[in-house]
Amino acid sequence: ITCGLIFILGVVLPLGLCKGKSYENYKVYQVTPDKDEDLAVLIPWTEKENVDFWDTSSQPRIMVSPEEQANFEEFLQLKNLPYSVVIDNVQITIDRERAEQDARKAARGVSPRHVTEDFDHFWSYTEINTYVRRMATENPQYVTLMNLGETFEGREVLGLRITAPGNDAQRPIIYIDATIHAREWIAPMVAVYLIHELAEHTADHLSVLENVVWIIQPIVNPDGYEFTYAEDGDRFWRKTRTINENSACLGVDANRNYDHYWANGQSAGECTLTYAGTAPFSVAESRIVRDVVLTNVDRMKLYISLHSYGSLFMYPFSSHSNVMPENFRFQHEAGDVFAKGVFSVNQTPYQVGNGAGILGVSSGTSKDWTYSGPGIPLSYTLELPRGGSGGFDPPPSAIEGVVSETFVGLRDIAGFVIEKYYPISANSEAKATPDNAH
């Protein structure tokens, strides 16, 4: 019996014993249209429960259940949309990832190695929280633990505030969050590596510690993240684990739950992957991010939400294809700094642009809200690289390469923030605000 819910006298109850979601014989298709406009015919497929758009770029990758594959292929042929099968059996990809995870953990033996050698597997919620707490305990001059709240299922949401000792009252704030989408395992690894560099190698990064306050939240959606790891879970679970009233389908896409054109043009179906919830900020996960932003809004200059995948660095807006932020040139300039920093390490290319233009329209996203609501001048979604073999995340063996190159990009864009918002001179407290960067 698979996991499910039933209603008895209006009460939601679990249905039987649960086993993990199987993706046996699920396929991933890549659609390669001649023109971007041709993709519009795929929109109805985004509402189907057995069809999962891994990305919505100009050449989207789409996971389809065995039951839908014949219909999907017939549709693509009818619409003359070129396609290829990039993964023939998704479960094999999952099993390979799990096996590599297990092998790397076993190789470390009973006593795990120090974290500086430990970016060879994806970390669990418990591992991440343990590390976050340890960094605050071991580095109290630089690191402060932030207990940000609890999720629907009662898990604590932790973050760290990292900055050099001294008066930081004028330092600009950079807020990095990750894992609002549970299945995006590479995202928290980037956040943890950022913590690792800033907290454990302070002497190497004094400029971005003495002139910036970092707020880093590795897991926005702990309930969903834990469910992707659980034996009775689902590796590709995306949403929160919130119970939806009068529905057997769980969860809200917390990155559609922000108060910027909330639910505009999107399905209200609780069973869809992008269900936006009953109202803006209806789930704890988005409210926690909101509260961090609003508490620090006076000095917050840069917000980045870490996702996967696509190698994209996107500023607003995602809500409308023909609307750009007033300071889009400034945001693009900062994005180029990030992209050049990443490229300098492993020559990984990133595309910089507005969200709707390079990934497609989506409303209620965090970066659109942080820019248009509180007015954070540099607001981004960072889509990290996908797996080299076409999988959703890079294999465990590739984690260190991704996190280390991304760190350089984040360090460099922090330097951009310092240059624009906190220039230092020997006897001056003057702070500059760049043109058109409200």
Tab-separated table of C-alpha atoms in Angstrom:
chain	number	residue	atom	x	y	z
A	1	ILE	CA	0.000	0.000	0.000
A	2	THR	CA	1.430	3.360	-0.934
A	3	CYS	CA	1.260	6.545	1.088
A	4	GLY	CA	-2.060	8.306	0.967
A	5	LEU	CA	-4.779	10.088	2.904
A	6	ILE	CA	-8.477	9.428	3.352
A	7	PHE	CA	-11.301	11.487	4.845
A	8	ILE	CA	-13.481	10.124	7.630
A	9	LEU	CA	-16.061	12.536	9.004
A	10	GLY	CA	-14.013	15.415	7.652
A	11	VAL	CA	-10.786	14.276	9.339
A	12	VAL	CA	-7.654	13.555	7.299
A	13	LEU	CA	-6.189	10.148	8.165
A	14	PRO	CA	-3.229	8.198	6.753
A	15	LEU	CA	-4.093	5.323	4.436
A	16	GLY	CA	-2.299	2.123	5.343
A	17	LEU	CA	1.441	1.625	5.580
A	18	CYS	CA	3.748	3.722	3.455
A	19	LYS	CA	6.519	2.731	1.122
A	20	GLY	CA	8.750	4.970	-0.878
A	21	LYS	CA	7.681	6.410	-4.194
A	22	SER	CA	9.087	4.350	-7.074
A	23	TYR	CA	10.150	5.926	-10.353
A	24	GLU	CA	10.590	2.626	-12.150
A	25	ASN	CA	10.337	3.197	-15.918
A	26	TYR	CA	9.659	6.911	-15.560
A	27	LYS	CA	11.378	8.694	-18.429
A	28	VAL	CA	12.817	12.175	-18.788
A	29	TYR	CA	12.273	13.860	-22.130
A	30	GLN	CA	14.057	16.899	-23.470
A	31	VAL	CA	11.929	18.960	-25.825
A	32	THR	CA	13.881	21.047	-28.345
A	33	PRO	CA	11.465	23.289	-30.265
A	34	ASP	CA	12.500	25.346	-33.272
A	35	LYS	CA	10.952	28.455	-31.701
A	36	ASP	CA	10.360	29.393	-28.063
A	37	GLU	CA	6.733	30.205	-28.892
A	38	ASP	CA	6.124	26.532	-29.669
A	39	LEU	CA	6.482	25.705	-25.975
A	40	ALA	CA	3.134	27.316	-25.168
A	41	VAL	CA	1.347	24.144	-26.247
A	42	LEU	CA	3.002	22.324	-23.328
A	43	ILE	CA	1.317	24.470	-20.669
A	44	PRO	CA	-1.645	22.079	-20.119
A	45	TRP	CA	0.827	19.302	-19.356
A	46	THR	CA	2.183	21.238	-16.374
A	47	GLU	CA	-1.125	20.557	-14.585
A	48	LYS	CA	-0.926	16.760	-14.877
A	49	GLU	CA	-0.030	14.833	-11.739
A	50	ASN	CA	2.138	12.290	-13.562
A	51	VAL	CA	4.137	14.866	-15.503
A	52	ASP	CA	6.944	16.789	-13.800
A	53	PHE	CA	8.695	19.696	-15.516
A	54	TRP	CA	12.230	19.557	-14.122
A	55	ASP	CA	12.790	22.942	-15.706
A	56	THR	CA	10.831	25.363	-17.857
A	57	SER	CA	13.655	26.682	-20.009
A	58	SER	CA	13.599	26.954	-23.801
A	59	GLN	CA	14.557	23.254	-23.954
A	60	PRO	CA	12.721	21.803	-20.956
A	61	ARG	CA	13.347	18.413	-19.394
A	62	ILE	CA	10.127	16.702	-18.400
A	63	MET	CA	9.699	13.535	-16.324
A	64	VAL	CA	6.715	11.434	-17.396
A	65	SER	CA	5.191	8.361	-15.753
A	66	PRO	CA	4.895	5.125	-17.751
A	67	GLU	CA	1.108	5.582	-17.944
A	68	GLU	CA	1.426	8.953	-19.682
A	69	GLN	CA	4.382	8.285	-21.970
A	70	ALA	CA	2.458	7.084	-25.013
A	71	ASN	CA	0.076	10.051	-24.827
A	72	PHE	CA	2.936	12.481	-24.308
A	73	GLU	CA	4.967	11.182	-27.236
A	74	GLU	CA	1.888	11.192	-29.471
A	75	PHE	CA	1.207	14.801	-28.473
A	76	LEU	CA	4.776	15.897	-29.212
A	77	GLN	CA	4.661	14.235	-32.613
A	78	LEU	CA	1.279	15.778	-33.398
A	79	LYS	CA	2.640	19.246	-32.565
A	80	ASN	CA	5.898	18.613	-34.458
A	81	LEU	CA	7.960	19.230	-31.343
A	82	PRO	CA	11.393	17.569	-31.551
A	83	TYR	CA	12.353	15.598	-28.458
A	84	SER	CA	14.749	13.014	-27.105
A	85	VAL	CA	14.735	10.673	-24.114
A	86	VAL	CA	17.610	11.721	-21.850
A	87	ILE	CA	16.841	9.317	-18.981
A	88	ASP	CA	15.207	6.010	-19.857
A	89	ASN	CA	14.536	4.876	-16.282
A	90	VAL	CA	14.609	7.469	-13.509
A	91	GLN	CA	14.701	4.846	-10.751
A	92	ILE	CA	18.090	3.648	-11.990
A	93	THR	CA	19.401	7.200	-11.633
A	94	ILE	CA	18.021	7.402	-8.080
A	95	ASP	CA	19.490	4.012	-7.148
A	96	ARG	CA	22.876	5.031	-8.517
A	97	GLU	CA	22.811	8.236	-6.483
A	98	ARG	CA	21.832	6.366	-3.298
A	99	ALA	CA	24.523	3.734	-3.866
A	100	GLU	CA	27.219	6.365	-4.286
A	101	GLN	CA	25.966	8.150	-1.170
A	102	ASP	CA	26.101	4.928	0.849
A	103	ALA	CA	29.525	3.941	-0.479
A	104	ARG	CA	31.055	7.284	0.390
A	105	LYS	CA	29.564	7.202	3.893
A	106	ALA	CA	30.822	3.641	4.434
A	107	ALA	CA	34.310	4.599	3.278
A	108	ARG	CA	34.560	7.131	6.092
A	109	GLY	CA	33.984	4.421	8.684
A	110	VAL	CA	32.525	4.904	12.131
A	111	SER	CA	34.292	8.217	12.794
A	112	PRO	CA	33.342	10.785	10.155
A	113	ARG	CA	36.172	12.878	8.829
A	114	HIS	CA	36.394	16.581	9.482
A	115	VAL	CA	33.965	18.635	7.458
A	116	THR	CA	36.765	20.121	5.352
A	117	GLU	CA	37.032	16.695	3.705
A	118	ASP	CA	33.352	15.891	3.831
A	119	PHE	CA	31.755	17.462	0.770
A	120	ASP	CA	31.607	14.082	-0.923
A	121	HIS	CA	27.970	13.281	-0.171
A	122	PHE	CA	24.657	15.086	0.268
A	123	TRP	CA	24.027	15.947	3.909
A	124	SER	CA	20.848	15.094	5.758
A	125	TYR	CA	18.796	17.594	7.747
A	126	THR	CA	20.340	16.281	10.978
A	127	GLU	CA	23.889	16.529	9.638
A	128	ILE	CA	23.318	20.103	8.504
A	129	ASN	CA	21.752	21.243	11.771
A	130	THR	CA	24.519	19.571	13.779
A	131	TYR	CA	27.139	21.387	11.730
A	132	VAL	CA	25.320	24.725	11.960
A	133	ARG	CA	25.176	24.455	15.750
A	134	ARG	CA	28.825	23.427	15.942
A	135	MET	CA	29.960	26.422	13.913
A	136	ALA	CA	28.135	28.764	16.289
A	137	THR	CA	29.665	27.037	19.320
A	138	GLU	CA	33.222	26.878	17.978
A	139	ASN	CA	33.355	30.354	16.404
A	140	PRO	CA	31.329	32.634	18.697
A	141	GLN	CA	33.258	35.771	17.713
A	142	TYR	CA	32.130	35.424	14.105
A	143	VAL	CA	29.071	33.186	14.157
A	144	THR	CA	25.686	33.543	15.869
A	145	LEU	CA	23.020	30.836	15.793
A	146	MET	CA	19.571	31.946	14.613
A	147	ASN	CA	16.562	29.831	15.561
A	148	LEU	CA	14.142	31.097	12.945
A	149	GLY	CA	11.010	29.117	13.771
A	150	GLU	CA	9.293	25.778	13.198
A	151	THR	CA	7.802	24.041	10.193
A	152	PHE	CA	4.335	22.531	9.847
A	153	GLU	CA	5.644	19.199	11.196
A	154	GLY	CA	7.495	20.901	14.046
A	155	ARG	CA	11.068	20.819	12.771
A	156	GLU	CA	13.298	23.703	13.744
A	157	VAL	CA	14.566	26.042	11.061
A	158	LEU	CA	18.098	27.254	11.746
A	159	GLY	CA	20.302	29.911	10.256
A	160	LEU	CA	23.603	31.574	11.002
A	161	ARG	CA	24.603	35.208	11.212
A	162	ILE	CA	28.271	35.527	10.256
A	163	THR	CA	30.381	38.685	10.422
A	164	ALA	CA	33.684	39.853	11.892
A	165	PRO	CA	33.891	41.135	15.475
A	166	GLY	CA	33.369	44.841	15.991
A	167	ASN	CA	30.638	47.361	15.326
A	168	ASP	CA	28.637	45.963	12.425
A	169	ALA	CA	25.719	48.389	12.656
A	170	GLN	CA	26.455	49.920	9.256
A	171	ARG	CA	27.532	46.809	7.378
A	172	PRO	CA	25.272	45.751	4.498
A	173	ILE	CA	23.431	42.465	4.982
A	174	ILE	CA	23.469	39.580	2.518
A	175	TYR	CA	20.800	36.900	2.980
A	176	ILE	CA	21.259	33.489	1.359
A	177	ASP	CA	18.556	30.830	1.671
A	178	ALA	CA	18.378	27.340	0.194
A	179	THR	CA	16.147	24.310	-0.196
A	180	ILE	CA	12.728	25.899	-0.422
A	181	HIS	CA	12.204	23.060	-2.933
A	182	ALA	CA	12.915	19.851	-1.065
A	183	ARG	CA	14.345	17.744	-3.879
A	184	GLU	CA	17.090	20.210	-4.816
A	185	TRP	CA	19.828	18.525	-2.787
A	186	ILE	CA	22.755	20.516	-4.175
A	187	ALA	CA	21.285	23.799	-2.851
A	188	PRO	CA	21.895	23.204	0.894
A	189	MET	CA	25.375	21.916	0.104
A	190	VAL	CA	26.271	25.299	-1.391
A	191	ALA	CA	24.902	27.050	1.705
A	192	VAL	CA	26.852	24.744	4.027
A	193	TYR	CA	30.053	25.222	2.041
A	194	LEU	CA	29.586	28.985	2.261
A	195	ILE	CA	29.302	28.617	6.043
A	196	HIS	CA	32.356	26.358	6.058
A	197	GLU	CA	34.507	28.913	4.232
A	198	LEU	CA	33.344	31.938	6.201
A	199	ALA	CA	33.360	30.289	9.646
A	200	GLU	CA	36.346	27.953	9.397
A	201	HIS	CA	38.645	29.967	7.140
A	202	THR	CA	38.024	33.460	8.442
A	203	ALA	CA	41.567	34.673	7.761
A	204	ASP	CA	41.122	33.951	4.055
A	205	HIS	CA	37.935	36.006	3.760
A	206	LEU	CA	38.399	39.004	6.035
A	207	SER	CA	37.182	41.508	3.450
A	208	VAL	CA	33.744	39.923	3.129
A	209	LEU	CA	33.548	39.347	6.885
A	210	GLU	CA	34.636	42.780	8.080
A	211	ASN	CA	32.401	44.615	5.615
A	212	VAL	CA	29.309	42.396	5.335
A	213	VAL	CA	26.845	40.674	7.651
A	214	TRP	CA	25.887	37.278	6.220
A	215	ILE	CA	22.629	35.543	7.078
A	216	ILE	CA	22.676	31.975	5.775
A	217	GLN	CA	19.698	29.615	6.009
A	218	PRO	CA	20.617	26.205	4.558
A	219	ILE	CA	17.157	24.570	4.654
A	220	VAL	CA	13.974	26.592	4.215
A	221	ASN	CA	11.822	23.458	3.863
A	222	PRO	CA	13.054	20.829	6.367
A	223	ASP	CA	9.848	18.748	6.267
A	224	GLY	CA	10.047	18.253	2.540
A	225	TYR	CA	13.813	17.742	2.613
A	226	GLU	CA	13.511	14.979	5.207
A	227	PHE	CA	10.790	13.339	3.108
A	228	THR	CA	13.125	13.128	0.110
A	229	TYR	CA	15.567	11.135	2.269
A	230	ALA	CA	13.038	8.880	4.018
A	231	GLU	CA	12.641	5.210	3.106
A	232	ASP	CA	8.902	5.817	2.840
A	233	GLY	CA	9.425	9.128	1.081
A	234	ASP	CA	9.795	10.516	-2.416
A	235	ARG	CA	13.167	11.565	-3.851
A	236	PHE	CA	11.490	14.154	-6.107
A	237	TRP	CA	9.153	15.695	-3.545
A	238	ARG	CA	9.180	19.456	-4.116
A	239	LYS	CA	6.637	21.078	-1.808
A	240	THR	CA	6.174	21.511	1.924
A	241	ARG	CA	4.391	18.735	3.845
A	242	THR	CA	1.458	20.919	4.877
A	243	ILE	CA	-1.962	19.250	5.089
A	244	ASN	CA	-4.373	20.902	2.673
A	245	GLU	CA	-7.925	21.084	3.988
A	246	ASN	CA	-10.370	18.783	2.181
A	247	SER	CA	-7.663	17.368	-0.067
A	248	ALA	CA	-5.721	14.116	-0.014
A	249	CYS	CA	-2.750	15.901	-1.595
A	250	LEU	CA	-0.144	17.358	0.718
A	251	GLY	CA	2.043	20.389	0.407
A	252	VAL	CA	2.442	23.890	-0.949
A	253	ASP	CA	5.100	25.150	-3.319
A	254	ALA	CA	6.537	27.706	-0.911
A	255	ASN	CA	8.234	29.516	-3.779
A	256	ARG	CA	4.799	30.353	-5.175
A	257	ASN	CA	3.551	31.514	-1.764
A	258	TYR	CA	5.025	35.020	-1.630
A	259	ASP	CA	2.983	38.183	-1.932
A	260	HIS	CA	3.868	39.238	-5.459
A	261	TYR	CA	1.122	38.447	-7.977
A	262	TRP	CA	0.354	35.438	-5.804
A	263	ALA	CA	-1.362	32.584	-7.731
A	264	ASN	CA	-1.630	34.790	-10.823
A	265	GLY	CA	-2.429	32.600	-13.802
A	266	GLN	CA	-1.722	29.389	-11.931
A	267	SER	CA	-3.832	26.381	-11.104
A	268	ALA	CA	-5.423	26.227	-7.672
A	269	GLY	CA	-5.104	22.446	-7.627
A	270	GLU	CA	-3.636	21.118	-4.398
A	271	CYS	CA	-2.225	18.125	-6.253
A	272	THR	CA	-0.093	20.181	-8.643
A	273	LEU	CA	3.618	20.599	-7.997
A	274	THR	CA	3.303	24.385	-8.007
A	275	TYR	CA	0.232	24.740	-5.783
A	276	ALA	CA	0.497	28.261	-4.337
A	277	GLY	CA	-1.435	27.713	-1.100
A	278	THR	CA	-4.593	29.355	0.189
A	279	ALA	CA	-3.118	32.867	0.522
A	280	PRO	CA	0.242	34.647	0.420
A	281	PHE	CA	2.465	33.458	3.259
A	282	SER	CA	0.002	30.732	4.197
A	283	VAL	CA	2.844	28.344	5.126
A	284	ALA	CA	5.444	28.675	7.864
A	285	GLU	CA	8.348	28.232	5.469
A	286	SER	CA	7.676	31.379	3.432
A	287	ARG	CA	6.705	33.335	6.549
A	288	ILE	CA	10.078	32.583	8.135
A	289	VAL	CA	11.933	33.958	5.111
A	290	ARG	CA	9.616	36.975	5.060
A	291	ASP	CA	10.326	37.701	8.717
A	292	VAL	CA	14.098	37.487	8.248
A	293	VAL	CA	13.873	39.981	5.391
A	294	LEU	CA	11.573	42.409	7.186
A	295	THR	CA	13.628	42.297	10.385
A	296	ASN	CA	16.758	43.264	8.456
A	297	VAL	CA	15.272	45.313	5.643
A	298	ASP	CA	17.066	48.581	6.464
A	299	ARG	CA	20.489	47.141	5.640
A	300	MET	CA	19.743	44.141	3.436
A	301	LYS	CA	21.201	44.787	-0.006
A	302	LEU	CA	21.446	41.310	-1.517
A	303	TYR	CA	19.086	38.331	-1.361
A	304	ILE	CA	19.810	35.050	-3.151
A	305	SER	CA	17.645	31.925	-3.061
A	306	LEU	CA	19.565	28.771	-4.015
A	307	HIS	CA	17.839	26.272	-6.312
A	308	SER	CA	18.602	23.645	-8.925
A	309	TYR	CA	18.879	23.376	-11.749
A	310	GLY	CA	19.897	25.219	-14.884
A	311	SER	CA	23.088	27.285	-14.294
A	312	LEU	CA	21.009	30.468	-14.214
A	313	PHE	CA	21.342	33.672	-12.181
A	314	MET	CA	17.975	35.400	-12.364
A	315	TYR	CA	16.727	38.759	-11.162
A	316	PRO	CA	13.065	39.922	-11.210
A	317	PHE	CA	10.617	39.574	-12.619
A	318	SER	CA	9.364	36.037	-13.058
A	319	SER	CA	5.731	37.099	-12.777
A	320	HIS	CA	5.527	38.804	-16.184
A	321	SER	CA	7.466	38.172	-19.365
A	322	ASN	CA	7.516	41.827	-20.420
A	323	VAL	CA	8.290	43.598	-17.124
A	324	MET	CA	11.797	44.420	-15.911
A	325	PRO	CA	12.878	45.924	-12.585
A	326	GLU	CA	13.753	49.613	-12.663
A	327	ASN	CA	17.361	48.816	-11.773
A	328	PHE	CA	17.733	45.838	-14.119
A	329	ARG	CA	21.051	47.111	-15.508
A	330	PHE	CA	22.460	47.298	-11.990
A	331	GLN	CA	21.121	43.834	-11.152
A	332	HIS	CA	22.544	42.462	-14.394
A	333	GLU	CA	25.927	44.037	-13.632
A	334	ALA	CA	26.023	42.341	-10.232
A	335	GLY	CA	24.907	39.060	-11.796
A	336	ASP	CA	27.764	39.231	-14.271
A	337	VAL	CA	30.190	39.582	-11.363
A	338	PHE	CA	28.815	36.354	-9.889
A	339	ALA	CA	28.921	34.530	-13.236
A	340	LYS	CA	32.503	35.583	-13.984
A	341	GLY	CA	33.597	34.445	-10.548
A	342	VAL	CA	32.088	30.994	-11.043
A	343	PHE	CA	33.530	30.700	-14.548
A	344	SER	CA	37.032	31.486	-13.297
A	345	VAL	CA	37.134	28.236	-11.307
A	346	ASN	CA	35.931	25.420	-13.585
A	347	GLN	CA	34.743	27.356	-16.650
A	348	THR	CA	31.104	26.645	-15.792
A	349	PRO	CA	28.977	29.126	-17.775
A	350	TYR	CA	25.979	30.862	-16.201
A	351	GLN	CA	23.214	32.752	-17.951
A	352	VAL	CA	22.243	36.041	-16.292
A	353	GLY	CA	18.867	37.646	-16.916
A	354	ASN	CA	15.344	38.245	-15.684
A	355	GLY	CA	13.455	35.189	-14.495
A	356	ALA	CA	10.584	35.138	-16.963
A	357	GLY	CA	12.920	35.718	-19.861
A	358	ILE	CA	15.232	32.784	-19.243
A	359	LEU	CA	13.157	30.267	-17.278
A	360	GLY	CA	9.523	31.149	-17.894
A	361	VAL	CA	6.691	32.873	-16.072
A	362	SER	CA	5.960	32.007	-12.434
A	363	SER	CA	4.228	34.140	-9.825
A	364	GLY	CA	4.622	34.427	-6.072
A	365	THR	CA	8.386	33.818	-6.041
A	366	SER	CA	10.689	34.967	-3.270
A	367	LYS	CA	12.987	37.150	-5.368
A	368	ASP	CA	10.069	39.024	-6.959
A	369	TRP	CA	8.660	39.741	-3.506
A	370	THR	CA	11.968	40.765	-1.880
A	371	TYR	CA	12.554	43.276	-4.672
A	372	SER	CA	9.043	44.658	-5.149
A	373	GLY	CA	7.855	44.515	-1.539
A	374	PRO	CA	10.609	45.272	0.997
A	375	GLY	CA	12.761	46.740	-1.782
A	376	ILE	CA	15.919	44.626	-1.571
A	377	PRO	CA	17.843	46.118	-4.514
A	378	LEU	CA	19.699	42.963	-5.525
A	379	SER	CA	17.280	40.011	-5.479
A	380	TYR	CA	18.009	36.736	-7.248
A	381	THR	CA	17.158	33.122	-7.802
A	382	LEU	CA	20.297	31.068	-8.385
A	383	GLU	CA	19.707	27.840	-10.310
A	384	LEU	CA	22.736	25.594	-9.780
A	385	PRO	CA	24.039	23.128	-12.406
A	386	ARG	CA	22.217	19.877	-13.080
A	387	GLY	CA	23.711	16.406	-12.951
A	388	GLY	CA	26.333	15.617	-15.534
A	389	SER	CA	24.520	12.495	-16.718
A	390	GLY	CA	21.226	14.341	-17.024
A	391	GLY	CA	20.034	13.685	-13.484
A	392	PHE	CA	18.365	16.260	-11.291
A	393	ASP	CA	21.357	16.961	-9.049
A	394	PRO	CA	25.066	16.466	-9.677
A	395	PRO	CA	26.353	13.081	-8.468
A	396	PRO	CA	27.958	13.075	-5.013
A	397	SER	CA	31.392	12.954	-6.649
A	398	ALA	CA	30.717	16.351	-8.269
A	399	ILE	CA	29.480	18.182	-5.157
A	400	GLU	CA	32.820	19.692	-4.195
A	401	GLY	CA	33.367	21.134	-7.658
A	402	VAL	CA	29.948	22.797	-7.681
A	403	VAL	CA	30.087	24.209	-4.162
A	404	SER	CA	33.632	25.536	-4.471
A	405	GLU	CA	33.012	27.368	-7.748
A	406	THR	CA	29.727	28.774	-6.464
A	407	PHE	CA	31.485	30.067	-3.370
A	408	VAL	CA	33.821	32.137	-5.540
A	409	GLY	CA	30.830	33.679	-7.316
A	410	LEU	CA	29.138	34.471	-3.996
A	411	ARG	CA	32.340	35.933	-2.569
A	412	ASP	CA	32.774	38.125	-5.642
A	413	ILE	CA	29.208	39.438	-5.643
A	414	ALA	CA	29.679	40.218	-1.943
A	415	GLY	CA	32.652	42.315	-3.012
A	416	PHE	CA	30.357	44.108	-5.441
A	417	VAL	CA	27.943	44.860	-2.589
A	418	ILE	CA	30.796	46.235	-0.481
A	419	GLU	CA	31.999	48.427	-3.337
A	420	LYS	CA	28.543	49.870	-3.988
A	421	TYR	CA	27.137	50.116	-0.472
A	422	TYR	CA	30.004	50.135	2.027
A	423	PRO	CA	33.150	51.744	0.587
A	424	ILE	CA	35.820	52.047	3.240
A	425	SER	CA	38.249	54.944	3.600
A	426	ALA	CA	40.635	55.625	6.423
A	427	ASN	CA	38.755	58.455	8.122
A	428	SER	CA	35.326	58.369	6.573
A	429	GLU	CA	32.027	56.888	7.610
A	430	ALA	CA	30.414	57.911	4.303
A	431	LYS	CA	28.341	55.251	2.633
A	432	ALA	CA	27.465	55.387	-1.036
A	433	THR	CA	24.282	54.391	-2.772
A	434	PRO	CA	24.743	53.628	-6.476
A	435	ASP	CA	22.644	55.278	-9.121
A	436	ASN	CA	19.289	53.605	-9.877
A	437	ALA	CA	19.863	51.025	-7.106
A	438	HIS	CA	17.121	51.985	-4.673
